[in-house]
């Protein structure tokens, strides 16, 4: 991202003349919808946040507004590089484009090979390298197949940017790049070292990318996610567990007219198994989506094979364990058929936790910047499920504000780019409070 040079009025020395009380920016305030106003604008920030931001809020907010146009264009450019899950050449091209952009903000970047496309691991040095690092997780794959841009181009209209992947999560990646560019432009570094993992397979459950998230979790002070927030701008403080399961049925082929009695229909068996599975998924805390079904070859051939890919959501770890145990015990309902259950990917439930000092800290920073912000649990799953399930200080939803992820009306709100850039930059620059007993700094 090419960052315009700061003017003298945006320098830290000039901004320091502005007291923190004047840091409320009209655009930043308006960018947070009224539905997020759980915290009054007059709410006093935590003392640590105030002390750490002497005059910086004005500089962050002003510079973020200047950078918002470049971030919008960056999001457009990223969305125009199609990157469906499993398409390694396209994912690798986007990974290299992202690496170049982040290197320009001071990051070291390396591509980590994956079976379906390279992942990206980034790191920025902090002012105090003795502190535990801050981990940020994201992804550059999308649910949209190659060629989607042909009939759904990236378009700006009525204050929104729409196109495949703009909210999930090309916008979040562009905002992160903008936040680091902002700090670099102001001559600032993150308070502590920052590590970022951008996986190439999040939309299919991060079956390979999870190992990188696991690796970077070690010693992390806190974890932030770049998924989009709730449509009203709230951050995500908990997530349901999520598991993808492949149900495969093997039958026996035969001529459907002459020798039907010699065949065992895998399709019929699968249909009956799905009825059983739907009953299991009807238990409290479990939801089922039959996402893909296939089987058979011809209408005059008894089907010898059929399979279904199921998406399951769980509100608790117990519901997840119980349902997966039941699925593993499925047996064939008709002689000669065989049933196999395979877990393709699984994310543990991340429960809501009372107190949440990380959310309190972020809310205090938002208040200093003239923003109103809150959080709430989310229905979807992501790579923040893992640290959240383990009790690590975790928040998601730092990506672009918008709606319609995985749908043809996917969009981001352009007027909310600047507030998100400023908020993320502040979170990087300001010392974290004590979030748990073993966290320092």
Coordinates of C-alpha atoms in Angstrom, one line a residue:
X1 CA 0.0 0.0 0.0
X2 CA 1.4 3.4 -0.9
X3 CA 0.9 5.7 2.1
X4 CA 0.8 9.4 1.5
X5 CA 3.3 11.3 3.6
X6 CA 2.0 12.9 6.8
X7 CA 1.6 16.6 6.9
X8 CA 3.2 18.7 9.8
X9 CA -0.2 19.0 11.3
X10 CA -0.5 15.2 11.7
X11 CA 2.9 14.8 13.4
X12 CA 2.9 13.5 16.9
X13 CA 4.3 16.7 18.3
X14 CA 1.5 18.7 16.8
X15 CA -1.1 16.2 17.8
X16 CA 0.2 16.2 21.4
X17 CA -1.1 19.7 21.8
X18 CA -4.6 18.4 21.4
X19 CA -5.9 17.1 24.8
X20 CA -7.4 13.6 24.8
X21 CA -10.9 15.1 25.4
X22 CA -10.9 16.6 21.9
X23 CA -10.1 13.4 20.2
X24 CA -13.8 12.6 19.2
X25 CA -14.0 12.8 15.5
X26 CA -17.4 13.3 13.8
X27 CA -16.7 10.7 11.2
X28 CA -15.4 8.1 13.7
X29 CA -18.5 8.6 16.0
X30 CA -20.9 8.4 13.1
X31 CA -19.2 5.3 11.8
X32 CA -20.4 3.2 14.7
X33 CA -24.1 2.5 14.2
X34 CA -26.5 3.4 17.0
X35 CA -27.0 -0.2 17.8
X36 CA -23.5 -0.5 19.1
X37 CA -23.9 2.3 21.6
X38 CA -23.9 0.1 24.7
X39 CA -21.2 2.3 26.2
X40 CA -22.1 6.0 26.5
X41 CA -19.7 8.4 24.6
X42 CA -18.8 10.0 28.0
X43 CA -17.6 6.7 29.4
X44 CA -14.1 7.3 30.9
X45 CA -11.4 5.2 29.4
X46 CA -9.1 3.1 31.6
X47 CA -6.3 5.2 33.2
X48 CA -3.6 3.0 31.4
X49 CA -5.1 3.8 28.0
X50 CA -5.3 7.5 28.7
X51 CA -1.7 7.6 29.9
X52 CA -0.5 5.7 26.9
X53 CA -2.3 8.0 24.4
X54 CA -1.1 11.5 25.2
X55 CA -2.3 13.3 22.1
X56 CA -2.1 10.2 19.9
X57 CA -5.9 9.8 19.4
X58 CA -6.1 12.9 17.2
X59 CA -3.2 11.8 15.1
X60 CA -4.6 8.3 14.7
X61 CA -8.1 9.4 13.8
X62 CA -6.9 12.1 11.4
X63 CA -4.4 9.9 9.6
X64 CA -6.9 7.0 9.5
X65 CA -9.3 9.2 7.6
X66 CA -6.6 10.1 5.1
X67 CA -5.7 6.4 4.6
X68 CA -9.3 5.2 4.3
X69 CA -9.3 5.8 0.5
X70 CA -6.1 3.8 0.0
X71 CA -7.5 1.0 2.2
X72 CA -10.7 0.9 0.1
X73 CA -8.7 0.7 -3.1
X74 CA -6.5 -2.0 -1.5
X75 CA -9.6 -4.1 -0.6
X76 CA -10.9 -3.7 -4.2
X77 CA -7.6 -4.9 -5.6
X78 CA -7.4 -7.9 -3.2
X79 CA -11.0 -8.9 -4.0
X80 CA -10.2 -8.8 -7.7
X81 CA -7.6 -11.5 -7.1
X82 CA -9.9 -14.5 -6.8
X83 CA -8.8 -17.0 -4.2
X84 CA -11.2 -19.9 -3.7
X85 CA -10.3 -22.5 -1.1
X86 CA -8.3 -25.3 -2.7
X87 CA -7.1 -23.3 -5.7
X88 CA -3.4 -23.3 -4.9
X89 CA -2.1 -21.2 -7.8
X90 CA -4.6 -18.4 -7.1
X91 CA -4.1 -18.5 -3.4
X92 CA -0.3 -18.4 -3.8
X93 CA -0.6 -15.4 -6.1
X94 CA -2.6 -13.6 -3.5
X95 CA -0.3 -14.6 -0.6
X96 CA 2.7 -13.0 -2.5
X97 CA 0.7 -9.9 -3.1
X98 CA -0.2 -9.7 0.6
X99 CA 3.4 -10.4 1.6
X100 CA 4.6 -7.5 -0.5
X101 CA 2.0 -5.1 1.0
X102 CA 2.8 -6.1 4.6
X103 CA 6.6 -5.9 4.0
X104 CA 6.1 -2.3 3.0
X105 CA 4.8 -1.6 6.5
X106 CA 7.9 -3.1 8.2
X107 CA 6.9 -6.8 8.5
X108 CA 9.0 -9.8 7.9
X109 CA 7.0 -12.2 5.8
X110 CA 7.3 -15.8 4.8
X111 CA 5.1 -18.2 2.9
X112 CA 4.4 -21.5 4.6
X113 CA 3.6 -24.3 2.1
X114 CA 0.3 -26.0 2.5
X115 CA -1.3 -28.9 0.5
X116 CA -4.0 -26.6 -1.0
X117 CA -2.1 -23.3 -1.1
X118 CA 0.5 -21.4 0.9
X119 CA -0.2 -19.8 4.2
X120 CA 1.4 -16.5 5.3
X121 CA 3.3 -15.8 8.5
X122 CA 4.1 -12.2 9.3
X123 CA 6.0 -10.5 12.2
X124 CA 6.6 -6.9 13.3
X125 CA 9.1 -6.0 16.0
X126 CA 7.7 -4.3 19.1
X127 CA 9.0 -1.5 21.3
X128 CA 9.5 -4.0 24.1
X129 CA 10.6 -7.3 22.7
X130 CA 10.6 -8.9 26.2
X131 CA 6.8 -8.9 26.3
X132 CA 4.7 -11.9 25.0
X133 CA 3.6 -11.3 21.5
X134 CA 0.2 -10.3 20.2
X135 CA -1.2 -12.8 17.7
X136 CA -3.6 -11.8 14.9
X137 CA -5.3 -14.5 12.7
X138 CA -6.9 -14.2 9.3
X139 CA -7.3 -16.0 6.0
X140 CA -7.1 -15.2 2.3
X141 CA -9.3 -18.0 0.9
X142 CA -12.9 -17.3 0.0
X143 CA -16.0 -19.5 -0.6
X144 CA -16.4 -18.1 -4.2
X145 CA -15.3 -20.2 -7.2
X146 CA -13.0 -18.8 -9.8
X147 CA -15.0 -16.9 -12.4
X148 CA -17.4 -15.3 -10.0
X149 CA -16.1 -11.8 -10.8
X150 CA -17.4 -12.2 -14.4
X151 CA -21.0 -11.7 -13.3
X152 CA -20.4 -10.1 -9.9
X153 CA -17.6 -7.5 -10.2
X154 CA -16.3 -5.5 -7.3
X155 CA -18.5 -2.4 -7.3
X156 CA -18.7 0.7 -5.2
X157 CA -22.2 2.1 -4.7
X158 CA -24.3 4.0 -2.1
X159 CA -21.4 4.1 0.4
X160 CA -20.7 0.4 0.2
X161 CA -18.2 -1.8 -1.6
X162 CA -19.6 -5.1 -2.8
X163 CA -18.0 -8.1 -4.4
X164 CA -16.9 -11.7 -3.7
X165 CA -14.8 -11.8 -0.5
X166 CA -14.9 -8.1 0.4
X167 CA -16.2 -8.7 3.9
X168 CA -14.9 -12.2 4.4
X169 CA -12.1 -11.2 4.6
X170 CA -10.3 -9.1 2.0
X171 CA -11.5 -6.0 3.9
X172 CA -10.0 -7.2 7.2
X173 CA -6.6 -7.8 5.5
X174 CA -6.7 -4.4 4.0
X175 CA -7.6 -2.7 7.3
X176 CA -4.7 -4.5 9.0
X177 CA -2.3 -3.4 6.4
X178 CA -3.7 0.2 6.8
X179 CA -3.2 0.1 10.6
X180 CA 0.5 -0.9 10.3
X181 CA 1.0 1.7 7.5
X182 CA -0.6 4.3 9.8
X183 CA 1.8 3.5 12.7
X184 CA 4.8 3.5 10.3
X185 CA 3.8 6.8 8.9
X186 CA 3.6 8.3 12.4
X187 CA 7.0 6.9 13.3
X188 CA 5.5 4.4 15.7
X189 CA 6.1 0.7 16.3
X190 CA 3.7 -1.7 18.0
X191 CA 4.2 -1.8 21.8
X192 CA 5.0 -5.5 21.7
X193 CA 5.9 -7.8 18.8
X194 CA 3.0 -8.8 16.6
X195 CA 2.7 -12.1 14.8
X196 CA 0.0 -12.6 12.1
X197 CA -1.0 -15.9 10.6
X198 CA -3.0 -15.7 7.3
X199 CA -4.2 -19.2 6.4
X200 CA -5.3 -20.4 3.0
X201 CA -7.9 -22.9 4.1
X202 CA -10.1 -21.3 6.8
X203 CA -13.3 -21.6 4.8
X204 CA -12.9 -25.4 4.9
X205 CA -12.1 -25.5 8.6
X206 CA -8.3 -24.8 8.5
X207 CA -7.4 -28.5 8.3
X208 CA -3.8 -27.6 7.6
X209 CA -3.6 -23.9 8.7
X210 CA -4.5 -24.9 12.3
X211 CA -1.0 -26.2 12.9
X212 CA 0.4 -22.7 12.2
X213 CA -2.2 -21.1 14.5
X214 CA -1.3 -23.6 17.2
X215 CA 2.4 -22.9 16.8
X216 CA 2.0 -19.1 17.1
X217 CA -0.3 -19.4 20.1
X218 CA 2.6 -20.5 22.3
X219 CA 3.3 -17.6 24.6
X220 CA 0.8 -15.2 23.1
X221 CA -0.5 -12.5 25.4
X222 CA -3.8 -12.2 23.4
X223 CA -5.4 -13.2 20.1
X224 CA -7.3 -11.0 17.7
X225 CA -9.3 -12.1 14.6
X226 CA -9.8 -10.3 11.4
X227 CA -13.2 -11.8 10.6
X228 CA -16.0 -9.2 10.0
X229 CA -17.7 -8.0 13.2
X230 CA -21.5 -8.3 13.8
X231 CA -23.4 -6.2 11.2
X232 CA -23.9 -3.5 13.8
X233 CA -20.1 -3.2 14.4
X234 CA -19.9 -5.2 17.6
X235 CA -16.9 -7.4 18.2
X236 CA -17.2 -11.2 18.6
X237 CA -16.6 -12.5 22.1
X238 CA -17.5 -16.2 21.7
X239 CA -18.2 -18.7 18.9
X240 CA -20.0 -22.0 18.5
X241 CA -18.0 -25.1 17.8
X242 CA -17.9 -26.3 14.2
X243 CA -17.2 -29.6 12.6
X244 CA -17.3 -30.8 9.0
X245 CA -18.1 -34.5 8.6
X246 CA -18.1 -36.6 5.4
X247 CA -20.6 -39.5 5.5
X248 CA -19.7 -42.1 2.9
X249 CA -21.9 -45.1 2.0
X250 CA -20.8 -48.0 -0.1
X251 CA -23.4 -50.3 -1.6
X252 CA -23.4 -52.8 -4.5
X253 CA -24.1 -51.9 -8.2
X254 CA -26.5 -53.9 -10.3
X255 CA -28.8 -53.4 -13.3
X256 CA -31.8 -51.5 -11.9
X257 CA -34.2 -53.4 -14.2
X258 CA -32.9 -56.9 -14.5
X259 CA -31.0 -57.5 -11.3
X260 CA -32.2 -54.9 -8.8
X261 CA -32.4 -57.6 -6.1
X262 CA -28.7 -58.2 -6.4
X263 CA -27.9 -54.5 -5.8
X264 CA -27.6 -52.5 -2.6
X265 CA -28.4 -48.8 -3.2
X266 CA -25.9 -46.5 -1.5
X267 CA -28.2 -43.6 -2.3
X268 CA -31.1 -45.2 -0.5
X269 CA -28.9 -46.0 2.5
X270 CA -27.5 -42.5 2.6
X271 CA -31.0 -41.0 2.6
X272 CA -32.0 -43.2 5.5
X273 CA -28.8 -42.4 7.4
X274 CA -29.4 -38.6 6.9
X275 CA -32.8 -39.1 8.6
X276 CA -31.0 -40.7 11.6
X277 CA -28.3 -38.0 11.6
X278 CA -31.0 -35.3 11.6
X279 CA -32.4 -36.8 14.7
X280 CA -29.0 -36.8 16.4
X281 CA -28.5 -33.1 15.4
X282 CA -31.9 -32.3 17.0
X283 CA -30.4 -32.6 20.4
X284 CA -29.9 -29.4 22.5
X285 CA -26.9 -27.3 21.5
X286 CA -26.5 -28.9 18.0
X287 CA -27.4 -27.7 14.5
X288 CA -26.9 -29.5 11.2
X289 CA -26.5 -28.3 7.6
X290 CA -26.4 -30.9 4.9
X291 CA -24.1 -28.9 2.6
X292 CA -23.4 -31.3 -0.3
X293 CA -24.8 -34.7 -1.4
X294 CA -23.7 -36.9 -4.3
X295 CA -24.0 -40.5 -5.4
X296 CA -24.8 -43.0 -8.0
X297 CA -24.0 -42.9 -11.7
X298 CA -27.1 -43.6 -13.9
X299 CA -30.8 -44.0 -13.4
X300 CA -30.6 -47.6 -14.6
X301 CA -27.8 -48.6 -12.2
X302 CA -28.3 -49.3 -8.5
X303 CA -26.0 -46.8 -6.9
X304 CA -22.8 -48.3 -5.5
X305 CA -21.5 -45.2 -3.7
X306 CA -22.9 -42.0 -2.2
X307 CA -21.7 -39.4 0.2
X308 CA -22.7 -36.3 2.0
X309 CA -20.7 -33.5 3.6
X310 CA -22.3 -32.2 6.8
X311 CA -21.7 -29.0 8.6
X312 CA -22.4 -29.2 12.4
X313 CA -22.5 -26.3 14.9
X314 CA -22.3 -26.7 18.6
X315 CA -23.0 -24.3 21.4
X316 CA -21.0 -26.3 24.0
X317 CA -18.1 -28.7 24.1
X318 CA -20.3 -31.4 25.6
X319 CA -22.8 -31.1 22.7
X320 CA -19.9 -31.4 20.3
X321 CA -18.5 -34.5 22.0
X322 CA -21.8 -36.2 22.3
X323 CA -22.9 -35.7 18.7
X324 CA -19.5 -36.7 17.2
X325 CA -19.5 -39.9 19.3
X326 CA -22.9 -40.8 18.0
X327 CA -21.9 -40.1 14.4
X328 CA -18.9 -42.3 14.8
X329 CA -21.1 -45.2 15.9
X330 CA -23.4 -45.1 12.8
X331 CA -24.0 -48.5 11.3
X332 CA -25.6 -49.6 8.0
X333 CA -29.4 -50.1 8.0
X334 CA -29.5 -52.6 5.2
X335 CA -27.5 -55.8 4.6
X336 CA -24.6 -55.4 2.3
X337 CA -24.1 -51.6 2.8
X338 CA -21.2 -50.0 4.6
X339 CA -21.2 -46.6 6.3
X340 CA -18.1 -44.6 7.1
X341 CA -17.9 -41.3 9.1
X342 CA -14.9 -39.1 8.6
X343 CA -14.2 -35.8 10.5
X344 CA -12.7 -33.4 7.9
X345 CA -12.1 -30.5 10.2
X346 CA -13.2 -29.5 13.7
X347 CA -13.1 -26.4 15.8
X348 CA -13.9 -26.4 19.5
X349 CA -16.6 -24.2 21.0
X350 CA -15.4 -20.9 22.4
X351 CA -17.7 -20.1 25.3
X352 CA -18.7 -16.6 26.4
X353 CA -16.7 -15.5 29.5
X354 CA -17.8 -13.0 32.1
X355 CA -15.7 -9.9 32.7
X356 CA -13.6 -10.1 29.5
X357 CA -10.8 -7.6 30.3
X358 CA -9.7 -7.6 26.7
X359 CA -13.1 -6.3 25.6
X360 CA -13.0 -3.7 28.3
X361 CA -9.6 -2.5 27.1
X362 CA -10.7 -2.3 23.5
X363 CA -13.8 -0.4 24.5
X364 CA -11.7 2.1 26.5
X365 CA -9.5 2.7 23.4
X366 CA -12.6 3.1 21.3
X367 CA -13.9 5.7 23.7
X368 CA -10.7 7.7 23.6
X369 CA -11.0 7.7 19.8
X370 CA -14.6 8.9 20.0
X371 CA -16.1 5.6 19.1
X372 CA -18.7 3.5 20.8
X373 CA -18.1 -0.2 20.8
X374 CA -19.3 -3.4 22.4
X375 CA -19.2 -7.1 21.8
X376 CA -21.3 -10.3 21.7
X377 CA -21.2 -14.0 20.8
X378 CA -21.3 -15.1 17.2
X379 CA -22.9 -18.1 15.5
X380 CA -20.1 -18.8 13.0
X381 CA -16.8 -20.4 13.7
X382 CA -13.3 -19.4 12.8
X383 CA -9.6 -19.7 13.8
X384 CA -10.3 -17.7 17.0
X385 CA -12.3 -20.7 18.3
X386 CA -9.0 -22.4 19.2
X387 CA -7.5 -19.8 21.5
X388 CA -10.9 -18.8 22.8
X389 CA -11.7 -22.4 23.8
X390 CA -8.5 -22.6 25.8
X391 CA -9.2 -19.5 27.8
X392 CA -6.7 -17.2 26.1
X393 CA -7.7 -13.5 25.9
X394 CA -9.4 -13.5 22.5
X395 CA -11.6 -11.1 20.5
X396 CA -12.7 -11.4 16.8
X397 CA -14.4 -9.1 14.5
X398 CA -11.7 -6.5 13.8
X399 CA -12.3 -6.8 10.1
X400 CA -14.5 -4.5 7.9
X401 CA -18.0 -3.7 9.0
X402 CA -20.6 -5.0 6.6
X403 CA -22.8 -8.0 6.1
X404 CA -23.7 -10.8 3.7
X405 CA -20.6 -13.1 4.2
X406 CA -21.0 -16.2 1.9
X407 CA -24.0 -14.5 0.1
X408 CA -24.4 -12.6 -3.2
X409 CA -25.1 -9.4 -1.3
X410 CA -21.7 -9.4 0.5
X411 CA -20.6 -5.8 1.2
X412 CA -18.6 -3.5 3.5
X413 CA -19.4 0.0 4.7
X414 CA -16.9 2.5 3.4
X415 CA -17.6 5.0 6.1
X416 CA -16.5 2.6 8.8
X417 CA -13.0 1.9 7.3
X418 CA -11.3 4.9 9.0
X419 CA -12.6 4.1 12.6
X420 CA -11.5 0.5 12.2
X421 CA -8.1 1.5 11.0
X422 CA -7.6 3.9 13.9
X423 CA -8.9 1.4 16.5
X424 CA -6.6 -1.4 15.3
X425 CA -3.6 0.9 15.2
X426 CA -4.4 2.1 18.7
X427 CA -4.6 -1.5 19.9
X428 CA -1.3 -2.3 18.4
X429 CA 0.4 0.8 19.9
X430 CA -0.9 0.9 23.4
X431 CA 0.3 -1.4 26.2
X432 CA -2.1 -4.2 27.1
X433 CA -3.5 -4.3 30.6
X434 CA -3.0 -7.4 32.7
X435 CA -5.4 -9.9 31.0
X436 CA -4.5 -13.0 33.0
X437 CA -2.1 -13.9 35.8
X438 CA 0.8 -14.9 33.6
X439 CA 0.5 -12.0 31.2
X440 CA 3.0 -9.1 31.7
X441 CA 2.8 -5.6 30.3

